[in-house]
């Protein structure tokens, strides 16, 4: 059923709460409704108005649950689902010790299909309706994710991870095969249903300049694709990039020199940026992606949300399995904590906006997902704002919706997810 009148509390942004006061940016209805027709949002507003205007729609009453756009995870690695929360290592050792051995296992197409399905089911259970994922170097790992996404009706962004050096035998391609395989996958998947392709060089240390250039050339041929990679995540990584690319002005320059800097580029982490890098990212309109649970878990550093949001699009992401949690609620909570450590208390409205519309805009999917606006896809989540005794006893004192929501942002998890809809269809709960 993709037509419905969903009743509950609603919270809809008309503009970014980073640009104007929160009261101006968002509209809250205590007795609200979302009308869904043909899988898209037809109207959002007071329940009594929508009941009057849409008398034909079957009603789903979510009581006091808060109806929001489904969360949008702007950077993650589905092949790492099985190694989430692996102990004790910093980035390079973590990649070599945990990540690469696990990614090797996806050489088996059946295993790749199983992990893809498991990851998407976990995402949905946590209220995430779109994710942007790195795959492995195996082209079938991309097929596996897009097939699993299509089976669930989900909009997913993904690409074949390309690496032609500093990775073990079995996880290396070449400049040419990375180009050829990525091109074939773009032809097969980009724009097929809700699938979107992101050209995916893993990061400069695992690509030769020749491979980066080949992928830059591919992006120039297919500028409608996104491009995702990692940038300035950890101090040791940046020093390594300096050794590997002695002629580069900085880390971003290793991408720029290869044609891998552009408005549809997604640069994950972007913690230790030079002023020139910030200026260049801003000039071209590229997006950076904040991965707060990963940045604390792997010990990478503190992303400057308050400083970067006014300069460029910023998405929010779990970075599973470098990130330590599938929940975008926990991710918002971590973004709040990181903000505090940098002297900026992000408002719950700003955290929620980053996890929905901010990420959607970073993916160039604003207006389509991440928003409770007529015309957008009805990818929705209903949150129980009293999902545990600890949250309930705090939320009961709330004087407005932000105070009611913040305990769920800080303490909530998949127990707070009362229901999820993808394209207006309710997602069945796992048995
Ligand atoms: N840098 C290069 N590859 C990765 C990865 O898989 N995870 C994280 N967090 N950083 C990376
Ligand atoms: Zn990553």
CSV table of C-alpha atoms and ligand atoms in Angstrom, one decimal:
chain,number,residue,atom,x,y,z
A,1,UNK,CA,0.0,0.0,0.0
A,2,UNK,CA,1.7,3.2,-1.1
A,3,UNK,CA,-1.3,5.5,-0.4
A,4,UNK,CA,-1.9,6.4,3.2
A,5,UNK,CA,-2.7,9.1,5.7
A,6,UNK,CA,-0.2,8.7,8.5
A,7,UNK,CA,-1.1,10.4,11.7
A,8,UNK,CA,1.4,11.5,14.4
A,9,UNK,CA,3.5,14.4,15.4
A,10,UNK,CA,5.3,16.0,12.4
A,11,UNK,CA,8.3,18.1,12.1
A,12,UNK,CA,9.1,19.7,8.8
A,13,UNK,CA,11.9,22.1,7.8
A,14,UNK,CA,11.3,24.8,5.3
A,15,UNK,CA,14.9,26.2,5.5
A,16,UNK,CA,18.1,25.1,7.1
A,17,UNK,CA,18.2,25.7,10.9
A,18,UNK,CA,21.9,26.7,10.3
A,19,UNK,CA,20.6,29.7,8.3
A,20,UNK,CA,17.8,31.0,10.4
A,21,UNK,CA,16.4,30.7,13.9
A,22,UNK,CA,15.0,27.2,14.7
A,23,UNK,CA,11.5,28.6,15.2
A,24,UNK,CA,11.6,29.9,11.7
A,25,UNK,CA,13.2,26.9,10.1
A,26,UNK,CA,10.9,24.1,11.3
A,27,UNK,CA,7.2,23.6,11.8
A,28,UNK,CA,6.0,21.2,14.4
A,29,UNK,CA,2.4,19.7,14.5
A,30,UNK,CA,1.5,17.9,17.7
A,31,UNK,CA,-1.5,16.4,15.9
A,32,UNK,CA,-0.1,16.2,12.4
A,33,UNK,CA,-0.3,14.1,9.3
A,34,UNK,CA,1.5,13.1,6.2
A,35,UNK,CA,-0.6,12.2,3.1
A,36,UNK,CA,1.1,9.7,0.8
A,37,UNK,CA,0.0,9.0,-2.7
A,38,UNK,CA,1.7,6.8,-5.2
A,39,UNK,CA,4.7,6.5,-2.9
A,40,UNK,CA,5.3,10.2,-2.6
A,41,UNK,CA,4.4,12.8,0.0
A,42,UNK,CA,1.2,14.6,-1.2
A,43,UNK,CA,0.8,16.9,1.8
A,44,UNK,CA,2.0,17.6,5.4
A,45,UNK,CA,0.0,19.5,7.9
A,46,UNK,CA,-2.5,19.4,10.8
A,47,UNK,CA,-4.3,16.1,11.0
A,48,UNK,CA,-7.8,17.7,10.9
A,49,UNK,CA,-7.0,19.5,7.6
A,50,UNK,CA,-5.5,16.5,5.9
A,51,UNK,CA,-8.4,14.2,7.0
A,52,UNK,CA,-10.7,16.7,5.4
A,53,UNK,CA,-8.7,17.1,2.2
A,54,UNK,CA,-7.8,13.4,1.8
A,55,UNK,CA,-10.9,11.5,3.0
A,56,UNK,CA,-10.2,8.5,0.6
A,57,UNK,CA,-6.8,7.7,2.1
A,58,UNK,CA,-6.5,4.7,4.5
A,59,UNK,CA,-5.4,6.0,7.9
A,60,UNK,CA,-2.4,4.7,9.8
A,61,UNK,CA,-2.4,6.2,13.3
A,62,UNK,CA,1.0,6.3,14.9
A,63,UNK,CA,-0.3,8.0,18.1
A,64,UNK,CA,2.3,10.4,19.6
A,65,UNK,CA,5.2,9.1,17.5
A,66,UNK,CA,7.2,11.7,15.6
A,67,UNK,CA,7.0,11.3,11.8
A,68,UNK,CA,10.2,12.4,10.1
A,69,UNK,CA,11.9,11.8,6.8
A,70,UNK,CA,13.9,8.5,6.9
A,71,UNK,CA,17.5,9.1,7.9
A,72,UNK,CA,20.1,9.5,5.1
A,73,UNK,CA,23.6,8.0,5.8
A,74,UNK,CA,26.0,9.8,3.5
A,75,UNK,CA,29.0,7.5,3.9
A,76,UNK,CA,29.4,3.9,5.0
A,77,UNK,CA,31.0,0.6,4.0
A,78,UNK,CA,28.5,-2.2,3.8
A,79,UNK,CA,31.3,-4.8,3.4
A,80,UNK,CA,32.5,-3.9,7.0
A,81,UNK,CA,29.2,-4.7,8.7
A,82,UNK,CA,30.6,-7.9,10.0
A,83,UNK,CA,33.6,-6.2,11.7
A,84,UNK,CA,31.9,-3.2,13.2
A,85,UNK,CA,33.3,-2.5,16.7
A,86,UNK,CA,36.6,-4.2,16.3
A,87,UNK,CA,39.0,-3.2,19.1
A,88,UNK,CA,42.2,-1.3,19.5
A,89,UNK,CA,43.6,0.0,16.2
A,90,UNK,CA,44.1,3.3,14.5
A,91,UNK,CA,43.2,3.8,10.8
A,92,UNK,CA,46.0,2.2,8.8
A,93,UNK,CA,46.4,-0.8,11.2
A,94,UNK,CA,42.6,-1.1,11.4
A,95,UNK,CA,42.4,-1.3,7.6
A,96,UNK,CA,45.2,-3.9,7.4
A,97,UNK,CA,44.2,-5.9,10.4
A,98,UNK,CA,40.4,-6.0,10.2
A,99,UNK,CA,39.0,-4.4,7.1
A,100,UNK,CA,41.0,-5.8,4.2
A,101,UNK,CA,40.7,-9.5,5.4
A,102,UNK,CA,36.9,-9.0,5.7
A,103,UNK,CA,36.6,-7.3,2.3
A,104,UNK,CA,38.5,-10.2,0.8
A,105,UNK,CA,35.7,-12.5,1.9
A,106,UNK,CA,33.3,-10.6,-0.4
A,107,UNK,CA,35.2,-12.3,-3.3
A,108,UNK,CA,32.4,-14.9,-2.7
A,109,UNK,CA,29.3,-13.5,-4.4
A,110,UNK,CA,27.0,-15.4,-2.1
A,111,UNK,CA,28.7,-13.8,1.0
A,112,UNK,CA,28.5,-10.4,-0.6
A,113,UNK,CA,24.8,-10.8,-1.2
A,114,UNK,CA,24.2,-11.9,2.3
A,115,UNK,CA,26.1,-9.0,3.9
A,116,UNK,CA,24.3,-6.5,1.5
A,117,UNK,CA,20.9,-7.8,2.6
A,118,UNK,CA,21.9,-7.9,6.2
A,119,UNK,CA,23.2,-4.3,6.1
A,120,UNK,CA,20.1,-2.9,4.4
A,121,UNK,CA,17.9,-4.6,6.9
A,122,UNK,CA,19.9,-3.3,9.8
A,123,UNK,CA,19.8,0.2,8.3
A,124,UNK,CA,16.0,0.1,7.9
A,125,UNK,CA,15.6,-1.2,11.4
A,126,UNK,CA,17.5,1.9,12.6
A,127,UNK,CA,15.3,4.2,10.5
A,128,UNK,CA,17.8,4.8,7.7
A,129,UNK,CA,16.1,4.7,4.3
A,130,UNK,CA,19.0,5.8,2.1
A,131,UNK,CA,22.7,5.0,2.5
A,132,UNK,CA,25.8,5.8,0.5
A,133,UNK,CA,28.2,2.9,0.5
A,134,UNK,CA,31.7,1.9,-0.6
A,135,UNK,CA,31.6,-1.7,-1.9
A,136,UNK,CA,34.7,-3.8,-2.4
A,137,UNK,CA,37.0,-4.1,-5.5
A,138,UNK,CA,34.7,-6.9,-6.8
A,139,UNK,CA,32.1,-5.6,-9.3
A,140,UNK,CA,29.7,-8.2,-8.0
A,141,UNK,CA,29.8,-6.5,-4.6
A,142,UNK,CA,28.1,-3.5,-6.3
A,143,UNK,CA,25.5,-5.7,-8.0
A,144,UNK,CA,24.8,-7.3,-4.6
A,145,UNK,CA,24.0,-4.0,-2.9
A,146,UNK,CA,22.0,-2.5,-5.7
A,147,UNK,CA,20.0,-5.7,-6.1
A,148,UNK,CA,19.3,-5.8,-2.4
A,149,UNK,CA,18.3,-2.1,-2.5
A,150,UNK,CA,16.0,-2.6,-5.4
A,151,UNK,CA,14.3,-5.5,-3.6
A,152,UNK,CA,13.6,-3.1,-0.7
A,153,UNK,CA,12.7,-0.1,-2.9
A,154,UNK,CA,15.5,1.9,-1.4
A,155,UNK,CA,17.4,4.7,-2.9
A,156,UNK,CA,21.1,3.7,-2.5
A,157,UNK,CA,24.3,5.4,-3.7
A,158,UNK,CA,27.3,3.0,-4.1
A,159,UNK,CA,30.3,2.3,-6.2
A,160,UNK,CA,33.1,-0.3,-6.7
A,161,UNK,CA,36.0,0.6,-4.4
A,162,UNK,CA,39.2,1.0,-6.5
A,163,UNK,CA,42.7,0.2,-5.2
A,164,UNK,CA,45.8,-0.6,-7.2
A,165,UNK,CA,48.5,-0.3,-4.5
A,166,UNK,CA,49.0,-0.6,-0.7
A,167,UNK,CA,46.4,-3.3,-0.4
A,168,UNK,CA,46.8,-7.1,-0.3
A,169,UNK,CA,46.8,-9.3,-3.3
A,170,UNK,CA,43.2,-10.2,-4.0
A,171,UNK,CA,42.0,-6.7,-3.2
A,172,UNK,CA,43.9,-4.8,-6.0
A,173,UNK,CA,42.7,-3.9,-9.4
A,174,UNK,CA,44.5,-1.8,-12.0
A,175,UNK,CA,44.1,1.7,-13.4
A,176,UNK,CA,42.5,0.2,-16.5
A,177,UNK,CA,40.3,-2.4,-14.9
A,178,UNK,CA,39.1,0.1,-12.3
A,179,UNK,CA,38.0,2.4,-15.2
A,180,UNK,CA,36.5,-0.5,-17.2
A,181,UNK,CA,34.7,-2.1,-14.3
A,182,UNK,CA,33.4,1.2,-12.9
A,183,UNK,CA,32.1,2.2,-16.4
A,184,UNK,CA,30.3,-1.1,-16.9
A,185,UNK,CA,28.7,-0.7,-13.5
A,186,UNK,CA,27.6,2.9,-14.2
A,187,UNK,CA,26.0,1.7,-17.4
A,188,UNK,CA,24.2,-1.1,-15.6
A,189,UNK,CA,23.1,0.8,-12.5
A,190,UNK,CA,23.3,4.6,-12.5
A,191,UNK,CA,19.7,5.8,-12.8
A,192,UNK,CA,18.2,2.3,-12.8
A,193,UNK,CA,15.3,2.6,-10.5
A,194,UNK,CA,16.5,4.4,-7.4
A,195,UNK,CA,20.2,3.4,-7.8
A,196,UNK,CA,22.8,6.1,-8.1
A,197,UNK,CA,26.5,5.4,-8.9
A,198,UNK,CA,29.4,7.0,-7.1
A,199,UNK,CA,32.9,6.6,-8.7
A,200,UNK,CA,34.9,5.3,-5.7
A,201,UNK,CA,38.6,5.6,-5.4
A,202,UNK,CA,39.1,4.4,-1.8
A,203,UNK,CA,41.7,7.1,-0.9
A,204,UNK,CA,44.9,8.4,-2.3
A,205,UNK,CA,47.2,6.0,-0.5
A,206,UNK,CA,45.6,3.0,-2.2
A,207,UNK,CA,45.5,4.4,-5.7
A,208,UNK,CA,48.4,5.2,-8.0
A,209,UNK,CA,48.2,8.7,-9.7
A,210,UNK,CA,47.5,6.7,-12.9
A,211,UNK,CA,44.4,5.1,-11.3
A,212,UNK,CA,43.2,8.4,-9.9
A,213,UNK,CA,43.6,10.0,-13.3
A,214,UNK,CA,41.7,7.1,-15.0
A,215,UNK,CA,38.8,7.6,-12.6
A,216,UNK,CA,39.0,11.4,-13.1
A,217,UNK,CA,38.6,10.8,-16.8
A,218,UNK,CA,35.6,8.5,-16.2
A,219,UNK,CA,34.0,11.2,-14.0
A,220,UNK,CA,34.6,13.7,-16.8
A,221,UNK,CA,32.7,11.4,-19.2
A,222,UNK,CA,29.9,10.7,-16.7
A,223,UNK,CA,29.6,14.0,-14.7
A,224,UNK,CA,26.1,13.0,-13.7
A,225,UNK,CA,27.6,10.4,-11.3
A,226,UNK,CA,28.7,11.2,-7.8
A,227,UNK,CA,32.3,10.6,-6.7
A,228,UNK,CA,33.1,9.4,-3.1
A,229,UNK,CA,36.4,9.1,-1.3
A,230,UNK,CA,38.2,9.8,2.0
A,231,UNK,CA,40.1,13.0,2.8
A,232,UNK,CA,42.3,14.1,5.7
A,233,UNK,CA,41.0,11.6,8.3
A,234,UNK,CA,44.0,10.9,10.4
A,235,UNK,CA,47.3,12.7,11.0
A,236,UNK,CA,49.5,9.6,10.1
A,237,UNK,CA,47.4,9.1,6.9
A,238,UNK,CA,48.1,12.7,5.8
A,239,UNK,CA,51.8,12.2,6.4
A,240,UNK,CA,51.7,9.1,4.3
A,241,UNK,CA,49.9,11.0,1.5
A,242,UNK,CA,52.6,13.6,1.6
A,243,UNK,CA,55.3,10.9,1.1
A,244,UNK,CA,53.4,9.2,-1.7
A,245,UNK,CA,52.6,12.4,-3.5
A,246,UNK,CA,55.6,14.7,-3.0
A,247,UNK,CA,54.5,17.1,-5.7
A,248,UNK,CA,51.0,17.7,-4.3
A,249,UNK,CA,50.2,20.9,-2.5
A,250,UNK,CA,48.1,19.1,0.1
A,251,UNK,CA,45.8,16.0,0.3
A,252,UNK,CA,43.0,17.5,-1.7
A,253,UNK,CA,45.4,18.3,-4.4
A,254,UNK,CA,46.1,14.6,-5.0
A,255,UNK,CA,42.4,14.4,-6.1
A,256,UNK,CA,42.3,17.7,-7.8
A,257,UNK,CA,45.3,16.9,-10.0
A,258,UNK,CA,43.5,13.8,-11.2
A,259,UNK,CA,40.2,15.5,-12.0
A,260,UNK,CA,38.6,14.2,-8.8
A,261,UNK,CA,37.5,17.5,-7.3
A,262,UNK,CA,34.0,18.6,-8.2
A,263,UNK,CA,30.5,19.6,-7.0
A,264,UNK,CA,29.3,16.1,-7.0
A,265,UNK,CA,32.2,14.9,-4.9
A,266,UNK,CA,31.7,13.5,-1.4
A,267,UNK,CA,34.8,13.8,0.8
A,268,UNK,CA,34.5,11.6,3.9
A,269,UNK,CA,35.9,12.7,7.2
A,270,UNK,CA,37.7,16.0,6.1
A,271,UNK,CA,38.9,16.6,9.7
A,272,UNK,CA,42.4,18.0,9.4
A,273,UNK,CA,41.9,20.4,6.5
A,274,UNK,CA,44.3,23.2,5.4
A,275,UNK,CA,42.8,26.6,4.7
A,276,UNK,CA,43.5,26.1,1.0
A,277,UNK,CA,41.6,22.8,1.0
A,278,UNK,CA,38.6,24.4,2.6
A,279,UNK,CA,38.6,27.2,0.1
A,280,UNK,CA,38.9,24.9,-2.8
A,281,UNK,CA,36.1,22.6,-1.6
A,282,UNK,CA,33.9,25.7,-1.1
A,283,UNK,CA,34.8,27.1,-4.5
A,284,UNK,CA,33.7,24.0,-6.4
A,285,UNK,CA,30.7,23.4,-4.1
A,286,UNK,CA,31.9,19.9,-3.1
A,287,UNK,CA,30.4,18.2,0.0
A,288,UNK,CA,32.2,16.9,3.1
A,289,UNK,CA,30.8,14.1,5.3
A,290,UNK,CA,31.0,14.1,9.0
A,291,UNK,CA,31.5,10.6,10.5
A,292,UNK,CA,31.5,11.3,14.3
A,293,UNK,CA,31.3,7.8,15.8
A,294,UNK,CA,34.1,6.7,13.5
A,295,UNK,CA,36.3,9.7,14.2
A,296,UNK,CA,36.2,9.1,17.9
A,297,UNK,CA,36.3,5.3,17.6
A,298,UNK,CA,39.4,5.2,15.4
A,299,UNK,CA,40.8,8.2,17.2
A,300,UNK,CA,40.9,10.4,14.1
A,301,UNK,CA,39.9,13.9,15.4
A,302,UNK,CA,37.1,16.4,15.8
A,303,UNK,CA,35.3,17.6,12.6
A,304,UNK,CA,34.5,21.3,12.5
A,305,UNK,CA,30.7,21.3,11.9
A,306,UNK,CA,30.1,24.9,12.9
A,307,UNK,CA,33.0,26.1,10.8
A,308,UNK,CA,32.3,24.1,7.7
A,309,UNK,CA,28.5,24.2,7.4
A,310,UNK,CA,28.5,27.9,6.3
A,311,UNK,CA,31.1,27.1,3.6
A,312,UNK,CA,29.9,23.9,1.9
A,313,UNK,CA,27.3,21.1,1.9
A,314,UNK,CA,27.9,18.8,4.9
A,315,UNK,CA,26.4,15.3,5.2
A,316,UNK,CA,26.3,13.1,8.3
A,317,UNK,CA,27.2,9.4,8.3
A,318,UNK,CA,27.8,6.3,10.3
A,319,UNK,CA,31.0,5.2,8.4
A,320,UNK,CA,30.1,1.6,9.5
A,321,UNK,CA,32.3,-0.3,10.2
A,322,UNK,CA,34.9,2.3,11.2
A,323,UNK,CA,31.9,3.9,12.8
A,324,UNK,CA,30.8,2.0,15.8
A,325,UNK,CA,27.0,2.1,15.3
A,326,UNK,CA,24.3,1.7,12.6
A,327,UNK,CA,22.1,4.3,14.3
A,328,UNK,CA,21.9,7.8,12.9
A,329,UNK,CA,20.4,8.7,16.3
A,330,UNK,CA,23.7,7.7,17.9
A,331,UNK,CA,25.5,9.4,15.1
A,332,UNK,CA,23.6,12.7,15.8
A,333,UNK,CA,24.4,12.2,19.5
A,334,UNK,CA,28.1,11.8,18.6
A,335,UNK,CA,28.0,14.9,16.4
A,336,UNK,CA,26.6,16.8,19.4
A,337,UNK,CA,29.5,15.5,21.6
A,338,UNK,CA,32.1,16.4,19.0
A,339,UNK,CA,30.6,19.8,18.6
A,340,UNK,CA,30.8,20.3,22.4
A,341,UNK,CA,34.5,19.4,22.4
A,342,UNK,CA,34.9,22.1,19.7
A,343,UNK,CA,32.9,24.7,21.7
A,344,UNK,CA,29.7,24.5,19.6
A,345,UNK,CA,26.5,23.1,21.0
A,346,UNK,CA,24.6,22.0,17.9
A,347,UNK,CA,20.8,22.4,18.4
A,348,UNK,CA,18.7,19.2,18.0
A,349,UNK,CA,17.1,20.8,14.9
A,350,UNK,CA,20.6,21.2,13.4
A,351,UNK,CA,21.5,17.6,14.2
A,352,UNK,CA,18.2,16.3,12.7
A,353,UNK,CA,18.6,18.4,9.7
A,354,UNK,CA,22.1,17.1,9.0
A,355,UNK,CA,20.9,13.5,9.3
A,356,UNK,CA,18.1,14.1,6.8
A,357,UNK,CA,18.2,17.1,4.5
A,358,UNK,CA,21.8,17.9,5.0
A,359,UNK,CA,22.9,14.5,3.8
A,360,UNK,CA,20.3,14.5,1.0
A,361,UNK,CA,21.7,17.8,-0.3
A,362,UNK,CA,25.2,16.5,-0.1
A,363,UNK,CA,24.1,13.6,-2.3
A,364,UNK,CA,22.4,16.0,-4.7
A,365,UNK,CA,19.1,14.3,-3.8
A,366,UNK,CA,17.5,17.3,-2.0
A,367,UNK,CA,13.8,17.6,-2.6
A,368,UNK,CA,13.7,13.8,-3.4
A,369,UNK,CA,14.6,12.4,0.0
A,370,UNK,CA,15.4,13.7,3.5
A,371,UNK,CA,12.5,16.1,3.6
A,372,UNK,CA,8.8,16.2,4.6
A,373,UNK,CA,7.8,18.2,1.6
A,374,UNK,CA,5.1,17.5,-1.0
A,375,UNK,CA,6.7,15.8,-4.0
A,376,UNK,CA,9.4,14.0,-2.1
A,377,UNK,CA,9.5,10.3,-1.8
A,378,UNK,CA,7.6,8.9,1.2
A,379,UNK,CA,10.7,7.4,2.8
A,380,UNK,CA,9.7,8.0,6.4
A,381,UNK,CA,10.5,7.0,10.0
A,382,UNK,CA,8.2,7.2,13.0
A,383,UNK,CA,10.1,7.7,16.2
A,384,UNK,CA,8.8,6.7,19.7
A,385,UNK,CA,10.1,9.5,21.9
A,386,UNK,CA,9.8,7.4,25.0
A,387,UNK,CA,11.3,4.1,23.8
A,388,UNK,CA,13.1,3.3,27.1
A,389,UNK,CA,12.4,4.1,30.7
A,390,UNK,CA,15.5,6.4,30.9
A,391,UNK,CA,14.4,8.3,27.8
A,392,UNK,CA,10.7,8.4,28.9
A,393,UNK,CA,11.5,9.9,32.3
A,394,UNK,CA,13.5,12.7,30.7
A,395,UNK,CA,11.1,13.4,27.8
A,396,UNK,CA,8.1,13.7,30.1
A,397,UNK,CA,9.5,17.0,31.4
A,398,UNK,CA,10.0,18.4,27.9
A,399,UNK,CA,8.4,21.8,27.2
A,400,UNK,CA,8.8,21.8,23.5
A,401,UNK,CA,9.5,19.3,20.7
A,402,UNK,CA,13.2,19.9,20.8
A,403,UNK,CA,13.4,19.0,24.5
A,404,UNK,CA,11.2,16.0,23.8
A,405,UNK,CA,13.5,14.9,20.9
A,406,UNK,CA,16.9,15.5,22.4
A,407,UNK,CA,16.9,12.6,24.9
A,408,UNK,CA,16.1,10.2,22.0
A,409,UNK,CA,19.0,11.7,19.9
A,410,UNK,CA,21.4,11.2,22.9
A,411,UNK,CA,20.1,7.9,24.2
A,412,UNK,CA,18.0,6.4,21.5
A,413,UNK,CA,18.7,3.5,19.2
A,414,UNK,CA,16.7,1.1,17.0
A,415,UNK,CA,14.2,0.6,19.9
A,416,UNK,CA,13.0,4.2,19.1
A,417,UNK,CA,12.1,3.3,15.6
A,418,UNK,CA,8.4,2.6,15.7
A,419,UNK,CA,7.9,2.2,11.9
A,420,UNK,CA,9.6,2.8,8.6
A,421,UNK,CA,8.2,3.4,5.2
A,422,UNK,CA,10.0,3.2,1.9
A,423,UNK,CA,8.2,4.8,-1.0
A,424,UNK,CA,5.1,4.9,1.1
A,425,UNK,CA,5.2,1.1,1.8
A,426,UNK,CA,5.6,0.1,5.5
A,427,UNK,CA,8.7,-2.0,6.0
A,428,UNK,CA,7.9,-5.3,7.6
A,429,UNK,CA,9.6,-5.9,11.0
A,430,UNK,CA,12.0,-8.8,11.1
A,431,UNK,CA,10.3,-11.8,12.7
B,1,LIG,N1,40.2,5.3,4.7
B,1,LIG,C1,40.3,4.5,3.6
B,1,LIG,N2,39.5,3.4,3.7
B,1,LIG,C2,38.8,3.6,4.8
B,1,LIG,C3,37.8,2.9,5.5
B,1,LIG,O1,37.4,1.8,5.1
B,1,LIG,N3,37.3,3.4,6.6
B,1,LIG,C4,37.7,4.6,7.1
B,1,LIG,N4,37.1,5.1,8.2
B,1,LIG,N5,38.6,5.3,6.5
B,1,LIG,C5,39.2,4.8,5.4
B,2,LIG,ZN1,34.8,5.5,4.9
